[in-house]
Short mmCIF file of C-alpha atoms and ligand atoms in Angstrom, two decimals:
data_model
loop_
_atom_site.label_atom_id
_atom_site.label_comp_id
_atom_site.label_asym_id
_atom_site.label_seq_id
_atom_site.Cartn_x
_atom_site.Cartn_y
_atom_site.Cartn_z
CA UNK A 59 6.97 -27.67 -14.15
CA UNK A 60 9.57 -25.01 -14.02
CA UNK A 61 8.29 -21.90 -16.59
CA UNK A 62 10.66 -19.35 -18.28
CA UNK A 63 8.76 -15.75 -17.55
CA UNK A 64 10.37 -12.05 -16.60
CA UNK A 65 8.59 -9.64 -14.67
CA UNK A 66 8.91 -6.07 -16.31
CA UNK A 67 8.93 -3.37 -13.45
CA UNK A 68 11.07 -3.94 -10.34
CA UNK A 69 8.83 -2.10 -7.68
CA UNK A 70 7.37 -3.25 -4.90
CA UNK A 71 4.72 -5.34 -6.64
CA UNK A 72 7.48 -6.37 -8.97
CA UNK A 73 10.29 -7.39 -6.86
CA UNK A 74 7.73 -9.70 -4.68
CA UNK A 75 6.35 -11.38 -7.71
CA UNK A 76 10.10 -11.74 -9.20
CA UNK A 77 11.05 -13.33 -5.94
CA UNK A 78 7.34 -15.43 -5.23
CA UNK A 79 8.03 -16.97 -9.06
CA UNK A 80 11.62 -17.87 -8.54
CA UNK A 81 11.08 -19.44 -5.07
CA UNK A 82 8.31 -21.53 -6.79
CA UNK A 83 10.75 -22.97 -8.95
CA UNK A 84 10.29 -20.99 -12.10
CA UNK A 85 13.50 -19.12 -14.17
CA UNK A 86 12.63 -15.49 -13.67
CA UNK A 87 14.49 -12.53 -15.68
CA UNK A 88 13.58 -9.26 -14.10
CA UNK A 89 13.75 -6.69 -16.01
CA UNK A 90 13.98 -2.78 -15.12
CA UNK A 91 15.47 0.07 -16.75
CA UNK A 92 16.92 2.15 -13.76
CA UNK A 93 20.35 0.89 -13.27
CA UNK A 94 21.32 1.77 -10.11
CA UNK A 95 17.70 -0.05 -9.10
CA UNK A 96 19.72 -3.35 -10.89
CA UNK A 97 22.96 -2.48 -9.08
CA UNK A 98 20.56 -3.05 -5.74
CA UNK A 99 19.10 -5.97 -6.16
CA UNK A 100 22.18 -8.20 -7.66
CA UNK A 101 23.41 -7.22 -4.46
CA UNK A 102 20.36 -8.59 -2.26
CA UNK A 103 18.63 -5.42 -1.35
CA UNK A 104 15.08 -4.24 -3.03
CA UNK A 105 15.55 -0.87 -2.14
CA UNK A 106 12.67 -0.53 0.37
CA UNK A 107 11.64 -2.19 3.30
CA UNK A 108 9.67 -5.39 3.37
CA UNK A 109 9.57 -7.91 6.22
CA UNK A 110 11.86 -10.60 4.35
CA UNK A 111 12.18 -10.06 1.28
CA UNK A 112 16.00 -9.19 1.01
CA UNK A 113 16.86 -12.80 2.73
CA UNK A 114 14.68 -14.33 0.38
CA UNK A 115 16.06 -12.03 -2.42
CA UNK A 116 19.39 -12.92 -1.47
CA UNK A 117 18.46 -17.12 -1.40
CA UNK A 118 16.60 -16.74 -5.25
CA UNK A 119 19.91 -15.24 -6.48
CA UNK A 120 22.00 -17.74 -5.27
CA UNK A 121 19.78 -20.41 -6.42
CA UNK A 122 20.73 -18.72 -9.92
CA UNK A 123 16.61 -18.62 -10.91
CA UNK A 124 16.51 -14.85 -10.77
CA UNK A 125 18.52 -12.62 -12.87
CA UNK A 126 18.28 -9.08 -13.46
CA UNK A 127 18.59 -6.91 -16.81
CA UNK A 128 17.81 -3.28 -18.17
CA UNK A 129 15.65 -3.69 -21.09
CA UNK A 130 14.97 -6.80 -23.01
CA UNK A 131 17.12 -9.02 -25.25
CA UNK A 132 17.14 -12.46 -27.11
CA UNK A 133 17.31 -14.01 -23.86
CA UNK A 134 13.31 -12.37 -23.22
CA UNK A 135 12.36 -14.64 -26.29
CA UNK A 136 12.67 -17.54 -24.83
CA UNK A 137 9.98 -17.12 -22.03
CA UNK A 138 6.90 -18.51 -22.04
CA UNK A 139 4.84 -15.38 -19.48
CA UNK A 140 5.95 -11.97 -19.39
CA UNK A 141 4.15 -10.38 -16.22
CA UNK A 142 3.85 -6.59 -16.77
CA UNK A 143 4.58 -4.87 -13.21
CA UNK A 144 5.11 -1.15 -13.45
CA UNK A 145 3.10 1.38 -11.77
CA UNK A 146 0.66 3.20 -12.56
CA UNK A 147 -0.20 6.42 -10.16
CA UNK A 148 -2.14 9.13 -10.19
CA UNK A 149 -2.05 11.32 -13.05
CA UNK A 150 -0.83 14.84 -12.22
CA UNK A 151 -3.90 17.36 -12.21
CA UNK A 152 -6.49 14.44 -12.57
CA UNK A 153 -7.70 11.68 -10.80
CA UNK A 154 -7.51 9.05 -13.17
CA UNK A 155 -4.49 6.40 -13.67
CA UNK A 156 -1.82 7.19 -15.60
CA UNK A 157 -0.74 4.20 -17.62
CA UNK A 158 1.76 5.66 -20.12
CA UNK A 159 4.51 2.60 -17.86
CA UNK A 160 2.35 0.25 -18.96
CA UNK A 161 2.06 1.06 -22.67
CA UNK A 162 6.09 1.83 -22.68
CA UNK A 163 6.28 -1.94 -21.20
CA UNK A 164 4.40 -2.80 -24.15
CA UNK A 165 5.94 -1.60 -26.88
CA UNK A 166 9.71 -2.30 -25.77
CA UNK A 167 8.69 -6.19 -25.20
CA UNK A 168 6.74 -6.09 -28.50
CA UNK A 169 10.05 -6.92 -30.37
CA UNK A 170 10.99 -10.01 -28.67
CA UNK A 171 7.45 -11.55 -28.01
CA UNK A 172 6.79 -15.30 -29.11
CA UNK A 173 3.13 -15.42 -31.03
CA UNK A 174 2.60 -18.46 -28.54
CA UNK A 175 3.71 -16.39 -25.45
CA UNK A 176 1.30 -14.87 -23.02
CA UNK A 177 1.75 -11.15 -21.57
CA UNK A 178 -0.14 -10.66 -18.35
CA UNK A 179 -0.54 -7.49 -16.57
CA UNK A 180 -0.81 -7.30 -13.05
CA UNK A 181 -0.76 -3.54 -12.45
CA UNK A 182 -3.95 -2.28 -10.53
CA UNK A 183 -5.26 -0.71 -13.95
CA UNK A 184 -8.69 0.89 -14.66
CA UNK A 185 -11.32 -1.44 -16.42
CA UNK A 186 -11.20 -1.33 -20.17
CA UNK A 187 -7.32 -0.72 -19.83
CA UNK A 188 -5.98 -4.62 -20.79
CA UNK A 189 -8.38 -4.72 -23.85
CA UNK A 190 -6.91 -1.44 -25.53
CA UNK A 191 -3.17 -2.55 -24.77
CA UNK A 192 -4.60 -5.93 -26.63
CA UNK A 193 -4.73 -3.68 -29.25
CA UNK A 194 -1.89 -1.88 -28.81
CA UNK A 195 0.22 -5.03 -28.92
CA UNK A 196 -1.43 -6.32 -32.14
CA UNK A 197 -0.37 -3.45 -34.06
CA UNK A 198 3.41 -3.76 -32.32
CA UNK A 199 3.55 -7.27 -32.78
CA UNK A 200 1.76 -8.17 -36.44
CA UNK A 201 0.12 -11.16 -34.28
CA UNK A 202 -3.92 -11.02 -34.93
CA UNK A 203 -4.74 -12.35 -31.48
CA UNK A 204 -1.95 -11.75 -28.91
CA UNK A 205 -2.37 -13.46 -25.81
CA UNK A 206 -2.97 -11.10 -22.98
CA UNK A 207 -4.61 -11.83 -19.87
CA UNK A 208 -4.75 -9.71 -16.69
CA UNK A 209 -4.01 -10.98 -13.03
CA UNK A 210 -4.33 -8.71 -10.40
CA UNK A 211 -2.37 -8.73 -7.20
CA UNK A 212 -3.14 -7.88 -4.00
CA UNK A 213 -0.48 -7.91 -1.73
CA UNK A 214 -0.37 -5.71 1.34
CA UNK A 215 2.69 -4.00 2.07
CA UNK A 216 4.62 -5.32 5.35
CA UNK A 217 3.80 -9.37 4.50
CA UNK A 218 3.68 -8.72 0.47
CA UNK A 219 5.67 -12.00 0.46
CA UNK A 220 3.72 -13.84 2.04
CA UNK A 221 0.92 -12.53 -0.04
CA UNK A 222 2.39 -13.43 -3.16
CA UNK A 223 3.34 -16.61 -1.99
CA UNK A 224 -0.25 -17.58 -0.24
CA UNK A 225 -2.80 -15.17 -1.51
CA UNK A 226 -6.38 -15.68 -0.62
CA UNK A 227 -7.65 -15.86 -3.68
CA UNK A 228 -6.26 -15.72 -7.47
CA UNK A 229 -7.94 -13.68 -10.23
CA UNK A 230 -7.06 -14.22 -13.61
CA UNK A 231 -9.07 -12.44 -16.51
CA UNK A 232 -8.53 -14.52 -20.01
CA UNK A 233 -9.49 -14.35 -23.32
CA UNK A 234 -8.57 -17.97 -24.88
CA UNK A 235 -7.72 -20.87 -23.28
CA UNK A 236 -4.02 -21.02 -23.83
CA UNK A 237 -3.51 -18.33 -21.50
CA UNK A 238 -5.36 -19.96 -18.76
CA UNK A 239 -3.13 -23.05 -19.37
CA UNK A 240 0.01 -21.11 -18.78
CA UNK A 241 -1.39 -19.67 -16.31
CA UNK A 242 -2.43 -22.21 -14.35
CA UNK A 243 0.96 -24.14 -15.13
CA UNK A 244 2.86 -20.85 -13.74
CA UNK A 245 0.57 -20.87 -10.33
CA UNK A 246 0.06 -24.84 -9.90
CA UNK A 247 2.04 -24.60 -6.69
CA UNK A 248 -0.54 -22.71 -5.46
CA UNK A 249 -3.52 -24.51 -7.20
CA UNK A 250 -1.99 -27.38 -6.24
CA UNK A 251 -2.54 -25.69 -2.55
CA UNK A 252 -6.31 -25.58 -2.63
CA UNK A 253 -5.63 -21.56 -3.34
CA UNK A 254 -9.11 -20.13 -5.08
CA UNK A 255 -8.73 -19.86 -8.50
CA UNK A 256 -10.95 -17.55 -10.78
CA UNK A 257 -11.41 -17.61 -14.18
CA UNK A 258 -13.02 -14.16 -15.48
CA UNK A 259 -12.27 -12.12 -18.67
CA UNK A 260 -10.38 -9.55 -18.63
CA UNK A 261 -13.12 -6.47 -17.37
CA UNK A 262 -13.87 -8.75 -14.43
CA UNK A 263 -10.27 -9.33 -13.50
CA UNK A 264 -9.30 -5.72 -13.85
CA UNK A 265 -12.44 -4.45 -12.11
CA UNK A 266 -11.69 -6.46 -9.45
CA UNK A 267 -8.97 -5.50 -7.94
CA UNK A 268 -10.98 -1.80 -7.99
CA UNK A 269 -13.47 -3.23 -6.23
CA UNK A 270 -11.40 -4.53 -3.77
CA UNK A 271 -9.66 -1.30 -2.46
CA UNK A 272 -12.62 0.95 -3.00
CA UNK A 273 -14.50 -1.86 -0.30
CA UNK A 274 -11.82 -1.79 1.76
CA UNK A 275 -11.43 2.09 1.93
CA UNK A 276 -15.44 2.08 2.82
CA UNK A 277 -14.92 -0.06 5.88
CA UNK A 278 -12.44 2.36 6.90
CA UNK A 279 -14.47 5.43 6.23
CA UNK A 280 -17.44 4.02 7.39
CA UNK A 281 -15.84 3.05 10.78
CA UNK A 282 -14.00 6.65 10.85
CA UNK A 283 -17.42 8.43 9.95
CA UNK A 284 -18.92 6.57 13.24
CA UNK A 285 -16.01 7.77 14.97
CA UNK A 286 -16.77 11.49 14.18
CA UNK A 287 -20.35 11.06 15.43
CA UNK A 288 -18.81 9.19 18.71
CA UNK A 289 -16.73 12.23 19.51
CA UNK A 290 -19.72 14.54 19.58
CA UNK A 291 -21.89 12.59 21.13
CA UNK A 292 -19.40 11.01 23.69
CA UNK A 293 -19.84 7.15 22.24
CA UNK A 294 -16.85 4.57 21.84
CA UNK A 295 -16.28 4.22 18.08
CA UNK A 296 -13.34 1.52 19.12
CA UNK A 297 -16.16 -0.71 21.33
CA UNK A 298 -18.53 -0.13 18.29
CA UNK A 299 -16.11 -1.64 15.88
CA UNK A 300 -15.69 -4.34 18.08
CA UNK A 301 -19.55 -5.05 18.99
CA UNK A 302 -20.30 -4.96 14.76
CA UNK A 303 -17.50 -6.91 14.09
CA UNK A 304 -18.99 -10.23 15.80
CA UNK A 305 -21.80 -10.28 13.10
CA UNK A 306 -20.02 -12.26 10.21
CA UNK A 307 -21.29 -10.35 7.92
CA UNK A 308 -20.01 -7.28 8.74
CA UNK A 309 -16.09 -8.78 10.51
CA UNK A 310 -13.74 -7.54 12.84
CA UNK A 311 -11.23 -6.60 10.04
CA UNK A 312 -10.57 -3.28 8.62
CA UNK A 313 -12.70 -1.52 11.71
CA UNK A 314 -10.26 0.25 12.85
CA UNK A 315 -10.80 3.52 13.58
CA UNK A 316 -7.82 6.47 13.51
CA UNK A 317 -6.15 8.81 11.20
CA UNK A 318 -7.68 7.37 8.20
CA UNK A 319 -6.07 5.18 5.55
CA UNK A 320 -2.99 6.20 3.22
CA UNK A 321 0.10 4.62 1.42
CA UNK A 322 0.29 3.60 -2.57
CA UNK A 323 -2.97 2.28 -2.95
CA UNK A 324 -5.76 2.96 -1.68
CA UNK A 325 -6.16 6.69 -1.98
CA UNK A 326 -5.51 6.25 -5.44
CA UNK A 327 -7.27 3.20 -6.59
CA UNK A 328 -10.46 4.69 -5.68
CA UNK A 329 -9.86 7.91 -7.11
CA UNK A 330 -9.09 6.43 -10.11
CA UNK A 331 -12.10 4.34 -10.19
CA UNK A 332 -14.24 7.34 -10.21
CA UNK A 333 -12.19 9.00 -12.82
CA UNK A 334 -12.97 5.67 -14.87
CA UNK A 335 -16.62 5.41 -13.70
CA UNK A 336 -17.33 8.66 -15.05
CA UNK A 337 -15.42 8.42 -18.08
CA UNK A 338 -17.99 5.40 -18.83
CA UNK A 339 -21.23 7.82 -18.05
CA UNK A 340 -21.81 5.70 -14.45
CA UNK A 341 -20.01 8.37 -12.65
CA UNK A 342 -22.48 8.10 -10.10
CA UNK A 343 -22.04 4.59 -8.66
CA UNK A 344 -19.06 5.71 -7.02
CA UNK A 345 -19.89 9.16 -5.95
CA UNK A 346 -20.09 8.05 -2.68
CA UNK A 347 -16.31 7.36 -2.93
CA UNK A 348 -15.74 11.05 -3.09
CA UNK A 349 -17.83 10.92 0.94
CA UNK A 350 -14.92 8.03 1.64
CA UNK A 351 -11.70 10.16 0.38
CA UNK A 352 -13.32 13.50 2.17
CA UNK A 353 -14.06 11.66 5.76
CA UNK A 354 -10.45 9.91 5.57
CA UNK A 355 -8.83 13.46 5.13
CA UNK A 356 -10.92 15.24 7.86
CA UNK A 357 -9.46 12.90 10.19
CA UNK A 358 -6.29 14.79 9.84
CA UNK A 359 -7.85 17.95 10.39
CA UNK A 360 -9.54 16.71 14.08
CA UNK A 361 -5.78 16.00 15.24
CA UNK A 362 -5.36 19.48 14.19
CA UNK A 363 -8.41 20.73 15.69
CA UNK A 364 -7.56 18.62 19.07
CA UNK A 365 -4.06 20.23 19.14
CA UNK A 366 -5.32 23.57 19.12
CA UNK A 367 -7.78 22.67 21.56
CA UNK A 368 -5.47 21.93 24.10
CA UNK A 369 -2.62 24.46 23.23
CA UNK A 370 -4.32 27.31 21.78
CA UNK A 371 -2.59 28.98 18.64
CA UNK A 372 -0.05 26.71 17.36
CA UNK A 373 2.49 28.90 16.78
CA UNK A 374 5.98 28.53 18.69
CA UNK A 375 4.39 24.84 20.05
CA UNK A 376 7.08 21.92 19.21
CA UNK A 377 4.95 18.57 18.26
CA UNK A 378 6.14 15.62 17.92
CA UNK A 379 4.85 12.87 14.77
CA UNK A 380 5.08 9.53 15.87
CA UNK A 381 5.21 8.14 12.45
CA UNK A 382 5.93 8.81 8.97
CA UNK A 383 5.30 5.55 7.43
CA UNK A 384 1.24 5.22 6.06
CA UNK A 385 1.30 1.86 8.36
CA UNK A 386 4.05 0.17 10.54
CA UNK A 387 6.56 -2.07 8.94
CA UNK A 388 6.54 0.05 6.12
CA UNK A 389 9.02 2.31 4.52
CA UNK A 390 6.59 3.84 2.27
CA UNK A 391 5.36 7.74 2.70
CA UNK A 392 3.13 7.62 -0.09
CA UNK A 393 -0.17 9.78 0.95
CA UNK A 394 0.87 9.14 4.55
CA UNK A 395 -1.85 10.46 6.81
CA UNK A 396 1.27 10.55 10.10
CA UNK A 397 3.33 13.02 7.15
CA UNK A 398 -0.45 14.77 6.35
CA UNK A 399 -0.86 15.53 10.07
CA UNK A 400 2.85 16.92 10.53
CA UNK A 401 2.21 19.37 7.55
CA UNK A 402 -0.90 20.84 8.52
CA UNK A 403 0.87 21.08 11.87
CA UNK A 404 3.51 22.81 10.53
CA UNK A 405 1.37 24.83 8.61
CA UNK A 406 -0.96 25.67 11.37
CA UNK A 407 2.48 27.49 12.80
CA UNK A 408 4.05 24.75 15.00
CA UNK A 409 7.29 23.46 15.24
CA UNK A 410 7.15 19.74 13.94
CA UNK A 411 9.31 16.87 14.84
CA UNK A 412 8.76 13.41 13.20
CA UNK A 413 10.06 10.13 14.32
CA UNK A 414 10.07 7.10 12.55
CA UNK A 415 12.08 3.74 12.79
CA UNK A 416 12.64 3.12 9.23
CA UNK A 417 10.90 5.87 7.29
CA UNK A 418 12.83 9.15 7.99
CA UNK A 419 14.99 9.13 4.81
CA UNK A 420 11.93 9.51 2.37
CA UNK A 421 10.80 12.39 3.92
CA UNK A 422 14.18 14.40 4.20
CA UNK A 423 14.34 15.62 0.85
CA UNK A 424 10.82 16.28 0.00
CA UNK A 425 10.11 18.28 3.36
CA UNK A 426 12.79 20.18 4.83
CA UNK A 427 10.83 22.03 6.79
CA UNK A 428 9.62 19.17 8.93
CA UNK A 429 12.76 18.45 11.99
CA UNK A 430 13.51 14.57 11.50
CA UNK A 431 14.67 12.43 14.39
CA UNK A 432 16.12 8.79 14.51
CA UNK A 433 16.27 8.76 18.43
CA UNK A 434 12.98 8.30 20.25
CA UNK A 435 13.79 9.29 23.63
CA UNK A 436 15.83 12.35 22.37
CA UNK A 437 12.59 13.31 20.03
CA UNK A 438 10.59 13.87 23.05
CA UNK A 439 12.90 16.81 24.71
CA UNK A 440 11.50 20.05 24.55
CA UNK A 441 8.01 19.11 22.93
CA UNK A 442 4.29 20.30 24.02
CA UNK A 443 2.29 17.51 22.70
CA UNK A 444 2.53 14.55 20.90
CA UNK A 445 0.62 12.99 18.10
CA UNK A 446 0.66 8.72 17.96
CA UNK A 447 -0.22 8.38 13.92
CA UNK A 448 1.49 5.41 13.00
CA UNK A 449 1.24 2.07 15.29
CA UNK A 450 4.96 1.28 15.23
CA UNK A 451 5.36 -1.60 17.76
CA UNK A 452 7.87 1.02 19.30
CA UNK A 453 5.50 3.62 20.22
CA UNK A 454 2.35 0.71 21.17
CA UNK A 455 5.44 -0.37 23.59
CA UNK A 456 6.86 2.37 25.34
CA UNK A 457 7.34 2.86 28.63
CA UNK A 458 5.70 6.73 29.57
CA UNK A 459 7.80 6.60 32.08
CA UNK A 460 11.38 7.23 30.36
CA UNK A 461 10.35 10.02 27.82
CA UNK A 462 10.52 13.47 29.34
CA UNK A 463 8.83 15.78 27.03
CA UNK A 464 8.03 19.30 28.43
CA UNK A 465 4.51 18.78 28.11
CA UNK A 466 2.59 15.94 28.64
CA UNK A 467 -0.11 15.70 26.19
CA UNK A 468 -0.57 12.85 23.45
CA UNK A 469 -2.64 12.22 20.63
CA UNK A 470 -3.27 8.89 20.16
CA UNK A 471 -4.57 8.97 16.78
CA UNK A 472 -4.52 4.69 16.42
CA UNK A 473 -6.55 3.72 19.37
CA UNK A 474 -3.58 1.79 20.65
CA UNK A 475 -2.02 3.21 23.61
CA UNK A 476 -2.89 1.43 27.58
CA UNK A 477 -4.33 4.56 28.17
CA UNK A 478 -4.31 4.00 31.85
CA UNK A 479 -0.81 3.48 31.53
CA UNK A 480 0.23 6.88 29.67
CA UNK A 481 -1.86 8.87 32.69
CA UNK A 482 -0.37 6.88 35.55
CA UNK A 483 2.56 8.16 33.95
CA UNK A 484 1.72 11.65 34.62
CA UNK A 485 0.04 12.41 31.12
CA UNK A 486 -3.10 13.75 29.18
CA UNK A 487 -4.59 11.50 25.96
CA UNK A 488 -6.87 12.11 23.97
CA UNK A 489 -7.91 9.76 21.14
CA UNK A 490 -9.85 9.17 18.14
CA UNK A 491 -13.15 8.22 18.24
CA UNK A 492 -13.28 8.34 22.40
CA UNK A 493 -14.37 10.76 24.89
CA UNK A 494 -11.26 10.02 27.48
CA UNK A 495 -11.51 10.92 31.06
CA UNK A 496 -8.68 12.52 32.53
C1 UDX B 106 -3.77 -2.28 0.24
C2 UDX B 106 -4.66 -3.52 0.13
O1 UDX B 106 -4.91 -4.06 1.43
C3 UDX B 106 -4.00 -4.55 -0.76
O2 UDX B 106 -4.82 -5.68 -0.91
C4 UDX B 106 -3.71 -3.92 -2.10
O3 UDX B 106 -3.04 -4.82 -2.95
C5 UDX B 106 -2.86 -2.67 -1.95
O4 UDX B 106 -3.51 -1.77 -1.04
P1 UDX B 106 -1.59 -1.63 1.64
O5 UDX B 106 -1.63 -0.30 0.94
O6 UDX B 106 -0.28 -2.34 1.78
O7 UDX B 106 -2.58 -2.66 0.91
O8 UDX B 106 -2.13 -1.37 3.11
P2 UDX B 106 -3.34 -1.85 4.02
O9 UDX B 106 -2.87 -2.81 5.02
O10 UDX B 106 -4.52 -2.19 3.23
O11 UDX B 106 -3.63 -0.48 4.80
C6 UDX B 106 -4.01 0.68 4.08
C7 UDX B 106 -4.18 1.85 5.01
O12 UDX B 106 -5.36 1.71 5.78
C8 UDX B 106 -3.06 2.07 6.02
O13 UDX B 106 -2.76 3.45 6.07
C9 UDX B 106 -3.64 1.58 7.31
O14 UDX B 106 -3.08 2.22 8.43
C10 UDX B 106 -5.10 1.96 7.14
N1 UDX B 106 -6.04 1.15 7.95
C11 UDX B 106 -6.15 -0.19 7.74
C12 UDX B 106 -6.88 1.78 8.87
O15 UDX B 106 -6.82 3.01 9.06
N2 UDX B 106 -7.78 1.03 9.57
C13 UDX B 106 -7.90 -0.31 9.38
O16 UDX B 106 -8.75 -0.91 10.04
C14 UDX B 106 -7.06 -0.93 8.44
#
């Protein structure tokens, strides 16, 4: 049955779940207090780039499920789930989560909360966080028991729609059984779908969405970590993620060696789960995840180390970024390891030149000092090596043949290039993880 719920914090997490809930069939009120954000999306566009979600967007809007508004009002009163969306990044100066947005979120929907209404927070938060803002709301509210209940999500950026819409699993920490009933009324389309469904309380639900990333940052590190031992000892780190991967236990996915791992999440998930491990006096579970950070970073120093292999000092040497983005059909920059590599270029003295399809305009104003092209072909003119760090369908496509940079020299820093294609075509690669023969 058709729910009444907003979804505070118009993000990326946000915006998805606004859209998922109203093309489910519930009446969605999103609510966000930056204006020209609102202005955006009455208008169709979310402001950043996702695979389908402005058509989509565009379709809830007309349907007239999903509205938009700055801060709350009478109108918030009438819904049954408010889903708490706002971010929560890395403090400044620390590694843990800051979650001042999601205590703000709190206290401006404590005013026009129903006692029978259910808050649920699906921010990536550090464990313990959903039982103090239980607290935080009883003292807002008057209410001896709020409901709050946590439900983390785990969409991927570039199909976040259809991740929201057909998750693998979902996780919902609870502490009465009310809130699993609205909760499982507000996701029965996806019950209803033979979707996993797990009850937990709210530590669980909170810690598992921790878990998650910090795993999935480990397969990466531990396939990158094989990949610095390959290089020295002349293995194939890209065959050896293959040959693991056919033991189930182990799987193909997530093997795949490079410049490491960036974007919104998973740098800072699992530095904020060591902030939060230590806090609780278990900092050492998660040490290791200091190894996992330090190995994905050092991959941007062996681009940097393989560049000055081949061209000596740096300095006066144009080199070209393929790739901005943290992963391809992405706008996002966040801790991008292709923008990583282009400043320690830069600041190892070369002349940098980045290329992206879609990415370009969020690096503009932050970095100046990094020369932006738009035009592919036109990027290549004048440059002494090149540096693959973003698999952009664009660069896994193109023809060698039709670039004419004035050295011919590429990095390919995503094991994705037809290697034999990019040396008939006149040039050197190197890779990642590969001893290449040229
Ligand atoms: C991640 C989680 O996958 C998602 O479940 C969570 O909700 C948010 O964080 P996302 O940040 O969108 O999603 O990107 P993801 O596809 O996980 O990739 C993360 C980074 O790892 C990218 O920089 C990607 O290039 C890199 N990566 C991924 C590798 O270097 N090798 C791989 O094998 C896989």
């Amino acid at each position: 049955m058709a729910m009444k719920i907003t979804v505070i914090g118009l993000g990326y997490l946000g915006t998805t779940h606004a859209v998922a809930m109203a093309k489910v069939g519930h009446q969605v009120i999103g609510i966000e207090p930056n204006q020209q954000k609102i202005d955006s999306l009455v208008q169709g566009r979310a402001g950043f780039f996702e695979p389908g979600l402005d058509q989509e967007l565009a379709a809830q809007l007309a349907s007239g499920r999903l509205t938009f508004k700055q801060a709350h009002d009478e109108s918030s009163r009438d819904a049954d789930i408010h889903f708490i969306c706002v971010g929560t990044p890395q403090s400044a100066g620390s590694m843990a989560a800051d979650t001042s947005y999601l205590e703000s979120a709190i206290q401006a929907l404590a005013p026009f909360l129903r006692e029978d209404a259910l808050v649920v927070g699906k921010s990536t938060v550090p464990v313990g966080t959903a039982a103090k803002l239980a607290q935080q709301l009883a003292k807002a509210t008057g209410f001896t028991s709020p409901n709050l209940a946590w439900n983390p999500e785990f969409l991927r950026e570039g199909t976040a729609l259809e991740d929201s819409l057909h998750p693998d699993r979902l996780v919902i920490g609870v502490t009465n059984p009310r809130s699993e009933a609205l909760l499982r009324e507000v996701f029965a389309p996806m019950i209803d779908a033979g979707i996993p469904f797990l009850v937990t309380d709210l530590a669980t639900a909170e810690l598992v969405k921790a878990a998650a990333n910090a795993f999935l940052a480990t397969k990466i590190s531990f396939i990158n970590a094989m990949a610095e031992i390959a290089e020295v000892s002349g293995a194939d780190a890209t065959e050896l993620a293959q040959a693991i991967g056919y033991d189930e236990r182990i799987g193909n996915k997530f093997l795949r060696n490079g410049v490491g791992f960036g974007g919104g999440c998973l740098p800072k998930d699992i530095r904020a789960l060591i902030a939060r491990a230590e806090e609780l006096g278990v900092g050492e579970s998660v040490s290791y995840l200091h190894e996992i950070d330090k190995i994905n970073l050092r991959r941007r120093d062996r681009v940097i180390t393989l560049l000055t292999e081949e061209l000596g000092s740096l300095s006066g040497k144009r080199v070209l970024v393929l790739g901005a983005a943290f992963k391809p059909d992405s706008d996002d920059v966040r801790d991008s390891p292709a923008l990583g590599i282009a400043l320690l270029a830069r600041a190892a003295g070369a002349e940098v030149v980045v290329h992206d399809p879609i990415a370009l305009h969020g690096v503009a104003v932050k970095h100046p000092e990094l020369e932006l092209e738009q035009d592919l072909a036109k990027a290549f003119i004048g440059i002494h090596a090149v540096v693959l760090a973003t698999e952009w369908k664009e660069y896994r496509e193109l023809d060698p043949n039709t670039v004419t940079p004035k050295e011919k020299f590429i990095i390919d820093g995503r094991n994705v290039l037809d290697v034999a294609r990019w040396q008939q075509a006149g040039f050197k690669v190197l890779a990642l993880g590969r001893t290449i023969t040229n």
